[in-house]
Coordinates of C-alpha atoms and ligand atoms in Angstrom, one line a residue:
M1 CA 6.3 -29.1 17.3
R2 CA 3.9 -28.9 20.0
R3 CA 3.6 -26.4 22.6
K4 CA 6.6 -25.1 24.3
I5 CA 5.7 -25.8 28.0
A6 CA 8.0 -25.4 30.9
Y7 CA 7.7 -29.0 31.7
P8 CA 10.7 -29.0 34.0
L9 CA 8.7 -27.0 36.4
L10 CA 5.6 -28.9 35.6
A11 CA 7.3 -32.2 36.3
L12 CA 8.8 -30.9 39.6
G13 CA 5.3 -30.4 40.7
M14 CA 4.4 -34.0 40.3
T15 CA 4.7 -36.4 43.2
A16 CA 7.5 -38.8 43.0
G17 CA 5.7 -41.9 42.3
A18 CA 3.0 -40.2 39.9
T19 CA 2.6 -42.4 37.0
L20 CA 3.4 -40.4 34.1
T21 CA 1.4 -42.5 31.8
V22 CA -0.4 -40.0 29.7
A23 CA 2.4 -37.7 30.1
S24 CA 4.0 -38.7 26.7
P25 CA 6.6 -35.9 27.1
A26 CA 5.4 -33.1 25.1
S27 CA 7.8 -30.6 23.3
A28 CA 10.4 -33.2 23.5
H29 CA 12.3 -33.6 20.2
G30 CA 16.0 -34.4 20.1
Y31 CA 19.5 -33.4 20.0
V32 CA 23.1 -34.6 19.4
S33 CA 24.4 -36.1 22.6
S34 CA 27.4 -37.3 21.3
P35 CA 29.9 -35.9 20.6
P36 CA 28.2 -33.3 22.9
S37 CA 26.5 -30.6 21.0
R38 CA 26.5 -27.1 22.6
Q39 CA 23.0 -27.6 24.1
A40 CA 24.2 -30.9 25.5
L41 CA 27.2 -29.1 27.1
C42 CA 24.7 -26.7 28.6
A43 CA 22.4 -29.3 29.9
S44 CA 25.0 -31.3 31.4
G45 CA 26.5 -28.2 33.3
A46 CA 30.0 -28.6 31.4
V47 CA 29.1 -25.0 30.1
S48 CA 27.2 -22.8 32.6
D49 CA 25.2 -19.7 32.4
C50 CA 23.3 -21.0 29.3
G51 CA 19.9 -19.9 30.2
Q52 CA 16.9 -21.9 29.3
I53 CA 18.6 -24.4 26.8
Q54 CA 20.0 -26.2 29.7
F55 CA 16.6 -27.5 30.5
E56 CA 15.6 -28.4 27.0
P57 CA 18.6 -29.2 24.8
Q58 CA 16.1 -31.1 22.6
S59 CA 14.2 -27.9 21.7
V60 CA 16.4 -26.0 19.3
E61 CA 13.7 -26.0 16.4
G62 CA 13.5 -23.5 13.5
P63 CA 12.5 -23.4 10.0
K64 CA 14.4 -25.5 7.5
G65 CA 17.4 -24.1 5.8
L66 CA 19.1 -22.2 8.5
K67 CA 22.7 -22.3 9.2
S68 CA 22.7 -21.2 12.8
C69 CA 23.3 -23.0 16.0
D70 CA 20.3 -21.6 17.7
G71 CA 17.8 -22.3 15.0
G72 CA 16.7 -18.6 15.1
V73 CA 15.4 -19.0 18.5
S74 CA 16.2 -15.8 20.4
Q75 CA 16.2 -17.4 23.9
F76 CA 18.7 -20.0 22.8
S77 CA 21.1 -17.4 21.1
V78 CA 23.9 -18.4 23.5
L79 CA 24.4 -21.3 21.2
S80 CA 25.5 -19.1 18.6
D81 CA 27.8 -17.1 20.8
E82 CA 31.4 -17.9 19.7
S83 CA 32.7 -15.9 22.6
R84 CA 31.9 -18.8 24.9
N85 CA 34.9 -20.7 23.9
W86 CA 32.9 -24.0 23.4
P87 CA 35.1 -26.9 24.4
A88 CA 35.9 -29.1 21.5
K89 CA 35.8 -32.7 21.7
A90 CA 38.8 -34.5 20.4
V91 CA 37.7 -37.1 17.9
G92 CA 39.2 -39.2 15.2
S93 CA 38.7 -38.4 11.5
S94 CA 35.6 -40.8 11.3
V95 CA 33.0 -39.5 13.9
N96 CA 29.9 -41.2 15.1
F97 CA 27.1 -38.8 15.9
S98 CA 24.4 -39.9 18.2
W99 CA 21.2 -38.3 18.6
V100 CA 18.7 -39.0 21.3
L101 CA 15.0 -38.4 20.2
T102 CA 12.2 -38.2 22.4
A103 CA 9.7 -37.4 19.8
R104 CA 10.4 -39.7 16.8
H105 CA 9.3 -37.3 13.9
K106 CA 9.1 -38.6 10.5
T107 CA 12.3 -37.7 8.9
S108 CA 13.4 -36.4 5.5
T109 CA 17.1 -36.0 6.1
W110 CA 20.0 -35.6 8.4
D111 CA 22.4 -33.1 7.3
Y112 CA 26.0 -32.2 8.5
F113 CA 27.8 -29.0 7.7
I114 CA 31.2 -27.5 8.2
G115 CA 31.6 -23.9 7.3
G116 CA 28.5 -23.9 5.1
T117 CA 29.6 -27.0 3.2
K118 CA 27.4 -30.0 3.4
V119 CA 29.8 -32.8 4.4
A120 CA 27.2 -35.5 4.8
T121 CA 23.6 -36.2 4.5
F122 CA 21.4 -39.2 5.4
D123 CA 18.1 -39.7 3.7
D124 CA 15.4 -41.3 5.7
G125 CA 12.8 -40.8 3.0
G126 CA 10.2 -39.8 5.5
A127 CA 10.3 -42.8 7.8
Q128 CA 10.1 -42.6 11.5
P129 CA 13.5 -42.9 13.2
A130 CA 14.4 -44.9 16.2
A131 CA 14.7 -43.4 19.6
V132 CA 18.6 -43.2 19.2
V133 CA 20.0 -42.4 15.9
N134 CA 23.7 -42.9 15.0
H135 CA 25.6 -41.7 11.9
T136 CA 29.2 -42.2 11.0
V137 CA 30.7 -39.3 9.2
D138 CA 34.0 -39.1 7.5
L139 CA 35.7 -35.8 8.6
S140 CA 39.1 -36.6 7.5
K141 CA 39.2 -33.6 5.1
F142 CA 38.3 -31.2 7.9
P143 CA 41.2 -31.7 10.4
G144 CA 41.6 -29.5 13.4
R145 CA 39.1 -27.5 15.3
Q146 CA 35.9 -27.4 13.4
K147 CA 32.3 -26.4 14.2
V148 CA 29.9 -29.0 12.8
L149 CA 26.3 -28.0 12.3
A150 CA 24.0 -31.2 12.5
V151 CA 20.5 -30.8 11.2
W152 CA 17.5 -32.9 11.6
N153 CA 15.0 -32.2 8.9
I154 CA 11.5 -33.1 9.8
A155 CA 9.5 -34.6 6.9
D156 CA 6.0 -33.6 8.0
T157 CA 6.6 -30.0 8.9
A158 CA 8.5 -27.0 7.8
N159 CA 10.9 -27.3 10.6
A160 CA 14.3 -28.8 11.5
F161 CA 16.2 -29.0 14.7
Y162 CA 19.7 -27.7 14.9
N163 CA 22.9 -28.7 16.9
C164 CA 26.3 -27.2 16.7
V165 CA 29.1 -29.8 17.6
D166 CA 32.6 -28.5 18.3
L167 CA 35.2 -30.9 17.6
N168 CA 39.0 -31.2 17.1
I169 CA 39.2 -33.5 14.4
G170 CA 42.0 -36.0 14.2
G171 CA 43.1 -34.6 17.6
S172 CA 43.9 -38.1 18.8
S173 CA 43.9 -37.6 22.7
S174 CA 42.0 -40.8 23.3
S175 CA 38.6 -39.2 23.4
T176 CA 35.6 -41.3 22.5
P177 CA 36.4 -44.8 21.2
T178 CA 34.5 -43.7 18.2
T179 CA 34.8 -47.2 16.6
A180 CA 36.9 -45.4 14.3
P181 CA 37.0 -47.9 11.4
T182 CA 40.1 -47.6 9.3
T183 CA 40.4 -43.9 9.7
S184 CA 44.2 -44.3 8.8
A185 CA 44.5 -43.1 12.3
P186 CA 47.8 -41.2 13.0
T187 CA 49.1 -44.5 13.7
T188 CA 51.5 -43.0 16.1
A189 CA 51.3 -46.7 17.2
P190 CA 53.2 -47.1 20.4
T191 CA 55.9 -48.6 18.2
A192 CA 55.4 -51.9 20.2
T193 CA 58.4 -52.0 22.3
T194 CA 58.0 -55.8 21.5
P195 CA 61.4 -57.2 20.5
P196 CA 62.0 -57.7 16.9
S197 CA 60.9 -61.4 16.6
A198 CA 57.5 -59.7 16.1
T199 CA 56.2 -62.9 14.7
T200 CA 52.8 -62.7 16.4
P201 CA 51.0 -59.7 15.0
T202 CA 50.0 -59.1 18.6
K203 CA 46.7 -57.9 17.5
A204 CA 47.1 -54.3 18.0
P205 CA 48.2 -52.4 21.0
A206 CA 45.4 -53.7 23.2
T207 CA 42.8 -51.4 21.7
T208 CA 40.7 -52.2 24.8
A209 CA 40.4 -48.6 24.8
P210 CA 41.2 -47.0 28.2
T211 CA 37.5 -46.1 28.3
S212 CA 38.4 -44.4 31.5
T213 CA 37.5 -41.3 29.5
T214 CA 38.1 -39.2 32.7
T215 CA 34.9 -37.6 33.5
A216 CA 33.7 -41.3 34.4
P217 CA 30.9 -40.3 36.6
P218 CA 30.2 -42.6 39.7
A219 CA 26.7 -44.0 39.1
A220 CA 28.0 -47.6 38.8
G221 CA 26.5 -48.9 41.8
G222 CA 23.2 -47.6 40.7
S223 CA 22.7 -44.1 42.4
A224 CA 19.3 -42.6 41.9
W225 CA 18.5 -41.2 38.6
A226 CA 18.5 -37.4 38.4
P227 CA 18.2 -34.8 35.7
G228 CA 21.2 -33.0 34.4
V229 CA 23.6 -35.7 34.8
S230 CA 25.8 -36.7 31.9
Y231 CA 25.2 -40.6 31.7
K232 CA 27.5 -42.8 29.8
T233 CA 26.6 -45.9 28.1
G234 CA 26.5 -48.7 30.6
D235 CA 25.9 -46.6 33.5
V236 CA 23.3 -48.0 36.0
V237 CA 20.8 -46.1 38.1
T238 CA 17.8 -46.7 40.2
F239 CA 14.4 -45.0 39.6
N240 CA 11.2 -45.9 41.5
G241 CA 12.9 -48.9 42.9
V242 CA 14.0 -50.2 39.6
R243 CA 17.4 -50.5 38.3
Y244 CA 18.3 -49.5 34.8
Q245 CA 21.3 -49.5 32.5
T246 CA 21.5 -46.8 30.0
R247 CA 22.0 -47.9 26.3
Q248 CA 23.1 -44.5 25.2
S249 CA 25.4 -41.8 26.6
H250 CA 23.1 -38.7 27.0
T251 CA 22.5 -36.0 29.5
S252 CA 19.3 -36.5 31.4
I253 CA 16.5 -34.1 31.7
V254 CA 13.3 -34.1 33.4
S255 CA 10.6 -35.9 31.3
W256 CA 13.2 -38.5 30.3
E257 CA 12.9 -40.6 33.4
P258 CA 13.9 -44.3 32.9
S259 CA 10.3 -45.3 33.5
I260 CA 9.3 -43.3 30.3
Y261 CA 12.4 -44.0 28.1
T262 CA 12.5 -47.6 28.8
L263 CA 14.3 -49.4 25.9
A264 CA 15.0 -46.2 24.1
L265 CA 17.4 -45.0 26.6
W266 CA 17.2 -47.3 29.6
L267 CA 17.0 -51.2 30.0
P268 CA 15.5 -52.4 33.2
L269 CA 17.8 -54.8 34.9
Ligands
CU1 CU1 8.8 -32.1 18.0

């Protein structure tokens, strides 16, 4: 919805301290930030040479009913280019999809497809979603590498937003702590070297999850916020002299400054 303005350039023209009050980031809609959708990978720079989509991962909008990664938007066709060898995120069989919305459009449904089969749907009945939306989807019937098409169907327009998320389901390898409830995880359980007398159930092999998840960008101390950075939940940044901590892993883009997305994405400290 709304005009497609090249706001990255527009924003760059603004002076640093400019109060973006009226700004109300136009043309900002939403995308799947975790596991990273293809557009998220482009925005973070994990996949290069994506073209315009890297600046507006939230803009893959097209008519409802499509099954394409690019929403039929020619300038975003790279998203449908399977020759790009999109990296697949290793996840458990229960996956939590996180959407970051910058325009909270009234929503009919959120649909998830694999190979043309609808594997999950969440009906919002026309309600307005929060700025961050999470869905837990059981993908245990689809092990291995899969391309999930996640669709956000808007209630009051004929359009939808499209995301393709490449996953390696059940691929253990730590990956995101995806809260993974039950999930009958391949309990390769480190066969606790603990001696027999296992009287104490030693509540699970310290699932304190090695959150180290490699990548782990610095940011810790509170480096200056910047666009194009893949922030992880809990990261701290400074923006216009104020420190913020992010509530949601996401790739930052111009127009999503902490001062604008306070509460939705960033909590002032
Ligand atoms: Cu919109």
